[in-house]
Amino acid sequence: MLQSVPKEDSYKQKGMRRQLVQHLREKGITDERVLAAIEAVPRHFFLDPAFENQAYEDRAFPITAGQTISQPYTVAFQTQQLELKKFDKVLEIGTGSAYQACVLGELGVTLYTIERQRALYDYVGKFFFLNRYPNIKRFYGDGFEGLPTYAPFDKILITCGAPFMPPKLIQQLKPGGIMVVPVGEDGKQKMIRVRKDAAGNVTQEEMGDFSFVPMLTGKNN
Ligand code: SAH
């Protein structure tokens, strides 16, 4: 349950977080800024009390509205592939629990994040920890549409499984920009890194197999 009142971050939990970071290093995450951001964000704040003890295991967990908080390795991997710079303007599709959003917030980017489930959008709005990140702006909407009013973006991150490469999001990427998107259906996705060069040409690299909840069209009240 995301709470409106601050929760405690104990020495024990900080210690488990350091171990998680060590584990991510061993799994191949090398970007020190990403590792520092994972160490800074108390993941147990984002989970129901029933799962709090497992918050620093490297696995996904159910949150509200049938959705999940991504696995720490997946969050670290996607974040690393974005090659973020401070003050980058970043669009995230799938706010979910806002864990990934806070990791990005910790990196000093300006984040625009969209969630299509009203219940989840409202639920996250009450979460005390978000007050720490004035650089995170949340939107209720359909990620397939992106945010034309705020485009273009330096980086775009999709945190749900896209059935195809969303064309409007490619349009909303700046020349020189990077988009990281898991593409595929039935919980089986290939991570794709899209680069748009200065001339606007787009190239794609495949970065391995992952599993995400689906990216769905339209909003859900
Ligand atoms: N980044 C999240 C991951 C949540 S799971 C976290 O760190 O917890 C993916 C989320 O994408 C779900 O909350 C789901 O509702 C949302 N989603 C799926 N399709 C979407 C769409 N078209 N637009 C916006 N959000 C979408």
Coordinates of C-alpha atoms and ligand atoms in Angstrom, one line a residue:
M1 CA 0.0 0.0 0.0
L2 CA 1.5 3.4 -1.0
Q3 CA 1.1 5.6 2.0
S4 CA 0.5 9.3 2.5
V5 CA 2.6 9.3 5.7
P6 CA 6.3 8.7 5.7
K7 CA 7.5 5.1 6.3
E8 CA 10.8 4.2 8.1
D9 CA 13.9 3.3 6.2
S10 CA 15.9 1.2 8.7
Y11 CA 19.6 0.2 8.7
K12 CA 18.5 -3.3 8.0
Q13 CA 16.6 -2.2 4.9
K14 CA 19.5 0.1 3.8
G15 CA 21.8 -2.9 4.2
M16 CA 19.5 -5.2 2.0
R17 CA 19.5 -2.4 -0.6
R18 CA 23.3 -2.4 -0.7
Q19 CA 23.2 -6.2 -1.2
L20 CA 20.7 -5.8 -4.0
V21 CA 23.0 -3.3 -5.7
Q22 CA 25.9 -5.7 -5.4
H23 CA 23.7 -8.4 -7.0
L24 CA 22.9 -6.0 -9.9
R25 CA 26.6 -5.3 -10.4
E26 CA 27.2 -9.1 -10.6
K27 CA 24.4 -9.4 -13.2
G28 CA 26.2 -6.8 -15.4
I29 CA 24.8 -3.4 -14.4
T30 CA 27.9 -1.0 -14.7
D31 CA 26.5 2.5 -14.7
E32 CA 27.4 3.8 -11.2
R33 CA 24.8 6.5 -11.3
V34 CA 22.1 4.0 -11.9
L35 CA 23.4 1.8 -9.1
A36 CA 23.5 4.8 -6.8
A37 CA 19.9 5.7 -7.7
I38 CA 18.7 2.1 -6.9
E39 CA 20.5 2.4 -3.6
A40 CA 18.8 5.7 -2.8
V41 CA 15.2 4.7 -3.4
P42 CA 13.6 2.6 -0.6
R43 CA 11.8 0.0 -2.7
H44 CA 9.9 -1.3 0.4
F45 CA 8.0 2.0 0.4
F46 CA 6.3 0.9 -2.9
L47 CA 5.1 -2.6 -1.8
D48 CA 2.2 -3.8 0.3
P49 CA 3.2 -4.6 3.9
A50 CA 2.7 -8.3 3.1
F51 CA 5.7 -8.1 0.7
E52 CA 7.9 -5.6 2.5
N53 CA 10.3 -8.3 3.7
Q54 CA 10.9 -9.3 0.1
A55 CA 11.3 -5.8 -1.3
Y56 CA 15.0 -6.3 -1.9
E57 CA 14.7 -9.6 -3.7
D58 CA 15.3 -9.2 -7.4
R59 CA 11.8 -10.0 -8.6
A60 CA 8.6 -8.3 -9.7
F61 CA 5.7 -8.0 -7.3
P62 CA 1.9 -7.4 -7.6
I63 CA 0.7 -3.9 -6.8
T64 CA -2.8 -2.6 -7.1
A65 CA -5.2 -2.9 -10.2
G66 CA -3.6 -6.2 -11.4
Q67 CA -0.3 -4.5 -12.2
T68 CA 3.2 -5.1 -11.1
I69 CA 6.3 -3.3 -9.9
S70 CA 9.1 -4.2 -12.2
Q71 CA 12.0 -6.4 -11.2
P72 CA 15.0 -4.3 -9.9
Y73 CA 17.3 -5.8 -12.6
T74 CA 14.8 -4.8 -15.3
V75 CA 14.6 -1.2 -13.9
A76 CA 18.4 -1.0 -13.7
F77 CA 18.8 -2.4 -17.2
Q78 CA 16.3 -0.2 -18.9
T79 CA 17.6 2.9 -17.1
Q80 CA 21.2 2.1 -18.0
Q81 CA 20.3 1.7 -21.7
L82 CA 18.8 5.2 -21.8
E83 CA 22.3 6.8 -21.3
L84 CA 20.8 9.5 -19.2
K85 CA 22.2 13.0 -18.6
K86 CA 21.1 15.3 -15.9
F87 CA 18.3 17.5 -17.1
D88 CA 17.3 15.2 -19.9
K89 CA 13.6 15.5 -20.7
V90 CA 12.3 11.9 -20.4
L91 CA 8.9 10.3 -21.1
E92 CA 7.9 7.1 -19.3
I93 CA 5.0 5.0 -20.3
G94 CA 3.5 3.0 -17.4
T95 CA 3.9 4.9 -14.1
G96 CA 2.6 1.8 -12.2
S97 CA 3.9 2.0 -8.6
A98 CA 6.2 5.0 -9.6
Y99 CA 9.3 3.0 -8.5
Q100 CA 11.0 3.3 -11.9
A101 CA 9.9 7.0 -12.0
C102 CA 11.6 7.7 -8.6
V103 CA 14.8 6.0 -9.9
L104 CA 14.7 8.4 -12.8
G105 CA 13.8 11.3 -10.5
E106 CA 16.9 10.4 -8.5
L107 CA 19.0 10.8 -11.6
G108 CA 18.0 14.5 -12.0
V109 CA 16.1 14.2 -15.2
T110 CA 12.8 16.0 -15.9
L111 CA 10.3 13.1 -16.1
Y112 CA 6.9 13.0 -17.7
T113 CA 5.2 9.8 -16.8
I114 CA 1.8 8.4 -18.1
E115 CA -0.5 5.8 -16.5
R116 CA -3.6 4.5 -18.2
Q117 CA -5.3 3.1 -15.1
R118 CA -7.3 5.7 -13.2
A119 CA -7.2 3.8 -10.0
L120 CA -3.4 3.4 -10.1
Y121 CA -2.9 7.0 -11.1
D122 CA -5.0 8.2 -8.2
Y123 CA -3.4 5.8 -5.7
V124 CA 0.1 7.0 -6.6
G125 CA -1.0 10.6 -6.2
K126 CA -1.3 10.1 -2.4
F127 CA 2.2 8.7 -2.0
F128 CA 4.3 10.8 0.4
F129 CA 7.6 9.8 -1.2
L130 CA 6.8 11.6 -4.5
N131 CA 7.1 14.9 -2.7
R132 CA 10.8 14.3 -2.9
Y133 CA 10.8 14.7 -6.7
P134 CA 9.4 18.0 -8.0
N135 CA 11.1 16.9 -11.3
I136 CA 8.4 14.1 -11.8
K137 CA 5.2 15.2 -13.6
R138 CA 2.4 12.6 -13.8
F139 CA -0.3 12.2 -16.4
Y140 CA -3.4 10.0 -16.7
G141 CA -3.7 9.0 -20.4
D142 CA -2.9 6.5 -23.1
G143 CA 0.8 6.1 -23.6
F144 CA 0.4 5.2 -27.3
E145 CA -0.5 8.9 -27.8
G146 CA 2.6 10.1 -25.9
L147 CA 2.4 13.8 -24.8
P148 CA 2.4 15.9 -28.0
T149 CA 2.2 19.1 -25.9
Y150 CA 5.5 18.4 -24.2
A151 CA 7.3 16.7 -27.1
P152 CA 10.0 16.2 -28.2
F153 CA 11.8 14.1 -25.6
D154 CA 15.5 13.3 -25.2
K155 CA 14.7 9.8 -24.0
I156 CA 11.6 7.6 -23.9
L157 CA 11.1 4.6 -21.7
I158 CA 8.3 2.1 -22.1
T159 CA 7.7 -0.1 -19.0
C160 CA 4.9 -2.3 -20.4
G161 CA 5.1 -4.8 -23.3
A162 CA 4.3 -3.0 -26.6
P163 CA 2.6 -5.2 -29.2
F164 CA 4.5 -3.1 -31.9
M165 CA 6.8 -0.1 -31.9
P166 CA 4.4 2.9 -31.1
P167 CA 4.7 5.2 -34.1
K168 CA 3.7 8.4 -32.2
L169 CA 6.4 7.8 -29.6
I170 CA 9.1 7.5 -32.3
Q171 CA 7.8 10.9 -33.7
Q172 CA 8.1 12.4 -30.2
L173 CA 11.7 11.4 -29.9
K174 CA 14.3 14.2 -30.4
P175 CA 17.0 13.7 -33.1
G176 CA 19.9 12.3 -31.1
G177 CA 17.4 10.7 -28.7
I178 CA 17.1 7.1 -27.4
M179 CA 13.9 5.1 -26.7
V180 CA 14.0 1.8 -24.8
V181 CA 11.0 -0.4 -25.4
P182 CA 10.1 -4.1 -24.7
V183 CA 8.3 -5.3 -27.9
G184 CA 6.2 -8.5 -28.0
E185 CA 3.0 -10.1 -26.8
D186 CA 1.9 -12.8 -24.2
G187 CA 4.4 -11.7 -21.6
K188 CA 7.4 -12.3 -23.9
Q189 CA 9.3 -9.3 -25.1
K190 CA 12.5 -8.4 -26.8
M191 CA 14.1 -5.3 -25.3
I192 CA 14.7 -2.9 -28.2
R193 CA 16.9 0.2 -28.1
V194 CA 15.9 2.7 -30.7
R195 CA 18.2 5.6 -31.7
K196 CA 17.2 8.5 -33.8
D197 CA 20.2 10.2 -35.4
A198 CA 20.6 14.0 -36.1
A199 CA 19.1 13.5 -39.5
G200 CA 16.0 11.8 -38.0
N201 CA 17.0 8.2 -39.2
V202 CA 16.0 5.5 -36.8
T203 CA 18.0 2.4 -36.0
Q204 CA 17.2 -0.5 -33.6
E205 CA 19.3 -2.8 -31.5
E206 CA 18.0 -5.9 -29.7
M207 CA 19.0 -6.2 -26.0
G208 CA 17.6 -9.6 -24.8
D209 CA 14.5 -11.2 -23.5
F210 CA 12.2 -9.8 -20.8
S211 CA 8.6 -10.2 -19.5
F212 CA 6.2 -7.3 -19.0
V213 CA 2.5 -6.8 -18.4
P214 CA 0.9 -5.7 -21.7
M215 CA 0.8 -2.1 -23.1
L216 CA -3.0 -1.6 -23.7
T217 CA -4.7 0.9 -25.9
G218 CA -7.0 3.6 -24.4
K219 CA -7.6 4.8 -20.9
N220 CA -9.2 2.7 -18.1
N221 CA -11.5 4.4 -15.7
Ligands
SAH1 N1 7.2 1.5 -14.2 C1 6.3 0.7 -13.4 C2 6.0 -0.6 -14.0 C3 4.5 -0.9 -13.9 S1 3.9 -2.2 -14.9 C4 6.9 0.5 -12.0 O1 8.1 0.9 -11.8 O2 6.2 0.1 -11.1 C5 3.4 -1.3 -16.3 C6 2.3 -0.2 -16.2 O3 2.0 0.2 -17.5 C7 1.0 -0.7 -15.6 O4 0.7 0.2 -14.5 C8 0.0 -0.5 -16.7 O5 -1.3 0.0 -16.3 C9 0.7 0.6 -17.6 N2 0.2 0.7 -19.0 C10 -0.1 -0.3 -19.8 N3 -0.5 0.2 -21.0 C11 -0.4 1.6 -20.9 C12 -0.6 2.7 -21.8 N4 -1.1 2.5 -23.1 N5 -0.4 3.9 -21.4 C13 0.1 4.1 -20.1 N6 0.3 3.2 -19.2 C14 0.1 1.9 -19.6

